[in-house]
Phi, psi and omega in degrees: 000330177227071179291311231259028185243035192308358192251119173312314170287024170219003182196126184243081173313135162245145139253098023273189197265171215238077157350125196194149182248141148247141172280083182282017172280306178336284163344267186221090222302313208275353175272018156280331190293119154328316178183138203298114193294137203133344193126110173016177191242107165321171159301296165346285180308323177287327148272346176257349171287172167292110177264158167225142202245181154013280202228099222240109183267162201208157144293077202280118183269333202177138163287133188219108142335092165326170191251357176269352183097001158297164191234145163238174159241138200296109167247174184229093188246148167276148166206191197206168137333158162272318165289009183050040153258344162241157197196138184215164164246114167259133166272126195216170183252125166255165163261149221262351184265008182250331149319125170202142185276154177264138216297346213262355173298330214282313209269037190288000000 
């Protein structure tokens, strides 16, 4: 994922990638809403979409230094349906103050 990223000082990998709670009100302040604004959410949507929850655990593959000097951290989160028929692992960029590591790392 960052063969083409050589400089070390602006991107830090972990290997292995790093167990993380992402704060998703933080994260992406508009997945606290209930339903989306303007009038309700189908049914449709409401069973096939990505629930998201809180609190989401991820991966941290990795820290990438911004060109304004913010850090974000690179994740890998699962996420599913809501009815549990689909499922994807998505990449996504956080702020390092939505990030907190998970306690269930200690017990690998």
């Amino acid at each position: 994922m960052f063969d083409r990223w050589p400089d070390s000082r602006t991107l830090r990998v972990f290997d292995p990638p790093r167990p993380v709670l992402i704060d998703m009100a933080i994260a992406d302040p508009s997945c606290g809403r209930s339903f989306a604004a303007g009038g309700g959410v189908s049914l449709r949507v409401r069973a096939s979409g990505a629930r998201i929850e809180p609190t989401m655990p991820a991966l941290l593959l990795a820290w990438l230094q911004v060109s304004n000097g913010l850090w974000r951290g690179v994740c890998q989160m699962p996420v599913e349906s809501a009815n549990h028929v689909s499922s994807a692992v998505i990449t996504m960029w956080v702020p390092p103050e939505a990030l907190q590591p998970r306690e269930d790392a200690a017990e690998r």
